[in-house]
Amino acid sequence: QSALTQPASVSGSPGQSITISCTGTSSDVGGYNYVSWYQQHPGKAPKLMIYEVSNRPSGVSNRFSGSKSGNTASLTISGLQAEDEADYYCSSYTSSSTLFGGGTKLTVL
Amino acid sequence: EVQLVQSGAEVKKPGESLKISCKGSGYSFTSYWIGWVRQMPGKGLEWMGIIYPGDSDTRYSPSFQGQVTISADKSISTAYLQWSSLKASDTAMYYCARQLGYSYPDYWGQGTLVTVSS
């Protein structure tokens, strides 16, 4: 199974909104509502930001939101802050594994 | 509080064996799967496989099948990832994470850096 497809990089200015896409197939992203998103700062472990497409764990800012349409999931970060600069990964359930996206580097200008 | 605490960094030579660990606490260790994820230097996350400590049911990603062994000792709430013969290409950070089957990892360990160099 191939990794999910994410843009290599996105950028935005403080206060703006950005969206990161995650494209898979009907066997993963499109077939199940088990898409999750992770934030990873340099030298740190990944942190769960969104699970089951659009749910936020306790403690995660409501500036982070998730959605899905067909085989593509999206993570939107509104009101960008400097601390949001990090790598972001999507993940999806499949019938035989867990798949990750290649990762997107978010730069806050 | 759910915690996964991994063993410390390792420096090994090619051909050596290695077993790293991940100890869970703050939840029922036998009720969730534990997954292992590789992150090579400067690269993305790669899912390696999972184990259900309750009955040691283990599943591997095709990319890692036969390359590593995942095991667990439920009596001490610890999961393991081991290699019988390391290669330089095994140099990476390895994370364990709690999972509900293949759905999604929620809590992550701090990572174990494995360096393989002659």
Tab-separated table of C-alpha atoms in Angstrom:
chain	number	residue	atom	x	y	z
A	1	GLN	CA	0.000	0.000	0.000
A	2	SER	CA	1.284	3.468	-0.904
A	3	ALA	CA	1.511	6.311	1.542
A	4	LEU	CA	-1.262	8.869	1.528
A	5	THR	CA	-0.477	11.971	-0.555
A	6	GLN	CA	0.108	15.304	1.162
A	7	PRO	CA	1.651	18.531	-0.158
A	8	ALA	CA	5.289	18.790	0.890
A	9	SER	CA	4.857	22.280	2.276
A	10	VAL	CA	2.333	25.005	2.973
A	11	SER	CA	2.763	28.443	4.452
A	12	GLY	CA	0.684	31.264	5.862
A	13	SER	CA	0.937	34.470	7.830
A	14	PRO	CA	-0.137	34.820	11.456
A	15	GLY	CA	-3.901	35.124	11.727
A	16	GLN	CA	-4.565	33.512	8.350
A	17	SER	CA	-6.084	30.093	7.696
A	18	ILE	CA	-4.437	27.244	5.862
A	19	THR	CA	-5.628	23.837	4.674
A	20	ILE	CA	-3.567	20.681	4.245
A	21	SER	CA	-4.940	17.941	2.029
A	22	CYS	CA	-4.493	14.190	2.335
A	23	THR	CA	-5.438	12.076	-0.653
A	24	GLY	CA	-5.895	8.338	-0.592
A	25	THR	CA	-8.203	5.815	-2.199
A	26	SER	CA	-11.542	4.171	-1.571
A	27	SER	CA	-9.638	1.456	0.327
A	28	ASP	CA	-8.409	3.857	2.969
A	29	VAL	CA	-9.429	7.535	3.310
A	30	GLY	CA	-12.569	7.195	1.227
A	31	GLY	CA	-13.708	3.929	2.705
A	32	TYR	CA	-13.679	4.641	6.422
A	33	ASN	CA	-14.168	7.514	8.854
A	34	TYR	CA	-10.865	6.786	10.566
A	35	VAL	CA	-8.706	9.643	9.320
A	36	SER	CA	-6.479	11.272	11.909
A	37	TRP	CA	-4.001	14.140	11.918
A	38	TYR	CA	-0.762	14.590	13.863
A	39	GLN	CA	1.430	17.572	14.646
A	40	GLN	CA	5.151	16.996	15.097
A	41	HIS	CA	7.579	19.651	16.267
A	42	PRO	CA	11.323	19.057	15.649
A	43	GLY	CA	12.748	16.477	18.007
A	44	LYS	CA	9.353	15.664	19.505
A	45	ALA	CA	6.920	12.775	19.251
A	46	PRO	CA	3.820	13.215	17.081
A	47	LYS	CA	0.735	14.596	18.818
A	48	LEU	CA	-2.824	13.630	17.893
A	49	MET	CA	-4.740	16.720	16.728
A	50	ILE	CA	-7.793	15.255	14.948
A	51	TYR	CA	-9.283	11.771	15.025
A	52	GLU	CA	-12.132	10.087	13.149
A	53	VAL	CA	-12.054	12.794	10.463
A	54	SER	CA	-13.230	15.755	12.513
A	55	ASN	CA	-12.976	15.123	16.261
A	56	ARG	CA	-10.565	17.006	18.492
A	57	PRO	CA	-9.005	15.353	21.537
A	58	SER	CA	-9.393	17.180	24.808
A	59	GLY	CA	-6.911	20.034	25.044
A	60	VAL	CA	-6.486	20.628	21.310
A	61	SER	CA	-7.340	24.144	20.194
A	62	ASN	CA	-10.593	24.619	18.262
A	63	ARG	CA	-8.507	26.450	15.648
A	64	PHE	CA	-7.825	22.954	14.292
A	65	SER	CA	-10.572	21.268	12.289
A	66	GLY	CA	-10.849	18.284	9.970
A	67	SER	CA	-13.103	17.204	7.141
A	68	LYS	CA	-13.335	14.679	4.346
A	69	SER	CA	-14.788	14.537	0.866
A	70	GLY	CA	-14.491	11.341	-1.121
A	71	ASN	CA	-10.921	10.087	-1.032
A	72	THR	CA	-9.459	13.365	0.255
A	73	ALA	CA	-9.294	14.514	3.857
A	74	SER	CA	-8.335	18.007	4.951
A	75	LEU	CA	-6.911	19.685	8.022
A	76	THR	CA	-7.665	23.376	8.445
A	77	ILE	CA	-5.848	25.611	10.893
A	78	SER	CA	-7.446	28.981	11.450
A	79	GLY	CA	-5.913	32.020	13.131
A	80	LEU	CA	-2.384	30.787	12.457
A	81	GLN	CA	0.069	31.247	15.292
A	82	ALA	CA	3.845	30.954	15.339
A	83	GLU	CA	3.588	27.830	17.513
A	84	ASP	CA	1.666	26.050	14.734
A	85	GLU	CA	4.852	25.831	12.664
A	86	ALA	CA	5.542	22.087	12.538
A	87	ASP	CA	5.220	18.989	10.386
A	88	TYR	CA	1.720	17.572	9.963
A	89	TYR	CA	0.859	13.995	9.062
A	90	CYS	CA	-2.447	12.407	8.152
A	91	SER	CA	-3.229	8.774	8.864
A	92	SER	CA	-5.940	6.385	7.756
A	93	TYR	CA	-7.301	3.007	8.685
A	94	THR	CA	-7.230	0.260	6.096
A	95	SER	CA	-8.466	-3.309	6.413
A	96	SER	CA	-4.935	-4.600	6.965
A	97	SER	CA	-2.795	-1.733	8.234
A	98	THR	CA	-2.495	1.888	9.288
A	99	LEU	CA	-1.297	4.273	6.579
A	100	PHE	CA	0.476	7.589	7.041
A	101	GLY	CA	0.821	10.476	4.642
A	102	GLY	CA	4.240	11.716	3.598
A	103	GLY	CA	3.950	14.780	5.815
A	104	THR	CA	3.524	18.517	5.228
A	105	LYS	CA	5.828	21.184	6.589
A	106	LEU	CA	3.851	24.216	7.742
A	107	THR	CA	5.779	27.478	7.791
A	108	VAL	CA	4.302	30.497	9.573
A	109	LEU	CA	5.701	33.514	7.773
B	1	GLU	CA	-2.756	9.578	32.793
B	2	VAL	CA	-1.887	7.368	29.830
B	3	GLN	CA	1.879	7.086	29.395
B	4	LEU	CA	4.120	5.095	27.107
B	5	VAL	CA	7.764	5.166	28.182
B	6	GLN	CA	10.366	3.832	25.792
B	7	SER	CA	13.870	2.563	26.448
B	8	GLY	CA	16.888	4.763	25.817
B	9	ALA	CA	18.931	5.488	22.719
B	10	GLU	CA	21.067	2.694	21.291
B	11	VAL	CA	24.257	2.672	19.225
B	12	LYS	CA	24.959	-0.653	17.533
B	13	LYS	CA	27.157	-2.142	14.828
B	14	PRO	CA	25.836	-3.782	11.671
B	15	GLY	CA	24.960	-7.408	12.264
B	16	GLU	CA	24.240	-6.963	15.974
B	17	SER	CA	20.889	-7.750	17.551
B	18	LEU	CA	18.696	-5.324	19.463
B	19	LYS	CA	15.457	-5.264	21.451
B	20	ILE	CA	13.846	-1.967	22.456
B	21	SER	CA	10.917	-1.595	24.815
B	22	CYS	CA	7.771	0.416	25.444
B	23	LYS	CA	6.100	0.336	28.883
B	24	GLY	CA	2.485	1.387	29.169
B	25	SER	CA	0.749	2.778	32.227
B	26	GLY	CA	-2.419	4.626	33.162
B	27	TYR	CA	-4.762	2.370	31.189
B	28	SER	CA	-5.608	-1.300	30.681
B	29	PHE	CA	-2.540	-2.467	28.736
B	30	THR	CA	-4.283	-5.631	27.532
B	31	SER	CA	-7.269	-3.785	26.047
B	32	TYR	CA	-5.479	-1.736	23.378
B	33	TRP	CA	-3.083	-2.536	20.568
B	34	ILE	CA	0.466	-1.176	20.623
B	35	GLY	CA	1.880	-0.063	17.292
B	36	TRP	CA	5.444	0.708	16.210
B	37	VAL	CA	6.315	3.551	13.848
B	38	ARG	CA	9.659	4.266	12.172
B	39	GLN	CA	10.940	7.731	11.313
B	40	MET	CA	14.199	7.772	9.395
B	41	PRO	CA	16.350	10.913	9.671
B	42	GLY	CA	14.579	13.837	8.020
B	43	LYS	CA	11.770	11.609	6.742
B	44	GLY	CA	8.116	10.852	7.463
B	45	LEU	CA	6.283	8.354	9.626
B	46	GLU	CA	6.102	4.704	8.560
B	47	TRP	CA	3.774	2.229	10.263
B	48	MET	CA	5.564	-1.032	11.041
B	49	GLY	CA	3.005	-3.204	12.779
B	50	ILE	CA	0.915	-3.769	15.884
B	51	ILE	CA	0.444	-6.219	18.710
B	52	TYR	CA	-2.502	-6.890	21.005
B	53	PRO	CA	-0.929	-7.613	24.390
B	54	GLY	CA	-4.052	-9.400	25.583
B	55	ASP	CA	-3.358	-12.420	23.363
B	56	SER	CA	-0.152	-11.401	21.496
B	57	ASP	CA	-1.970	-11.249	18.153
B	58	THR	CA	0.557	-9.493	15.898
B	59	ARG	CA	0.215	-7.901	12.463
B	60	TYR	CA	2.983	-6.464	10.284
B	61	SER	CA	3.152	-4.008	7.448
B	62	PRO	CA	4.337	-5.884	4.330
B	63	SER	CA	7.329	-3.538	4.245
B	64	PHE	CA	8.525	-4.756	7.636
B	65	GLN	CA	7.375	-8.388	7.671
B	66	GLY	CA	10.406	-10.584	8.281
B	67	GLN	CA	12.637	-7.602	9.083
B	68	VAL	CA	11.616	-7.083	12.717
B	69	THR	CA	9.768	-8.927	15.473
B	70	ILE	CA	7.113	-7.353	17.662
B	71	SER	CA	6.310	-8.956	21.009
B	72	ALA	CA	4.790	-8.096	24.382
B	73	ASP	CA	4.862	-9.188	28.012
B	74	LYS	CA	1.498	-8.319	29.498
B	75	SER	CA	2.659	-9.195	33.004
B	76	ILE	CA	4.865	-6.088	32.978
B	77	SER	CA	2.795	-3.996	30.511
B	78	THR	CA	5.658	-3.819	28.041
B	79	ALA	CA	5.874	-4.191	24.280
B	80	TYR	CA	9.058	-4.841	22.337
B	81	LEU	CA	10.547	-4.311	18.908
B	82	GLN	CA	13.551	-6.405	18.004
B	83	TRP	CA	16.061	-7.005	15.247
B	84	SER	CA	18.218	-10.106	14.844
B	85	SER	CA	20.774	-8.512	12.537
B	86	LEU	CA	20.837	-4.738	12.257
B	87	LYS	CA	21.724	-2.842	9.085
B	88	ALA	CA	22.872	0.732	8.680
B	89	SER	CA	19.503	1.445	7.054
B	90	ASP	CA	17.780	0.634	10.368
B	91	THR	CA	19.120	3.910	11.751
B	92	ALA	CA	16.004	5.818	12.757
B	93	MET	CA	13.778	7.038	15.553
B	94	TYR	CA	11.273	4.398	16.584
B	95	TYR	CA	8.016	5.310	18.300
B	96	CYS	CA	5.489	3.094	20.023
B	97	ALA	CA	1.884	4.244	20.178
B	98	ARG	CA	-1.394	3.015	21.576
B	99	GLN	CA	-3.912	2.071	18.910
B	100	LEU	CA	-7.476	0.829	18.644
B	101	GLY	CA	-6.803	-1.791	16.012
B	102	TYR	CA	-5.777	-0.203	12.737
B	103	SER	CA	-7.816	2.930	13.449
B	104	TYR	CA	-5.377	5.512	14.750
B	105	PRO	CA	-2.539	5.883	17.241
B	106	ASP	CA	-3.606	8.193	20.061
B	107	TYR	CA	-0.901	8.237	22.743
B	108	TRP	CA	2.751	8.053	21.718
B	109	GLY	CA	5.980	7.165	23.463
B	110	GLN	CA	8.856	9.624	23.481
B	111	GLY	CA	10.790	7.650	20.856
B	112	THR	CA	13.944	5.534	20.872
B	113	LEU	CA	16.802	6.577	18.605
B	114	VAL	CA	18.620	3.623	17.088
B	115	THR	CA	21.942	4.327	15.382
B	116	VAL	CA	23.646	1.549	13.439
B	117	SER	CA	27.179	2.337	12.372
B	118	SER	CA	30.448	0.513	11.967
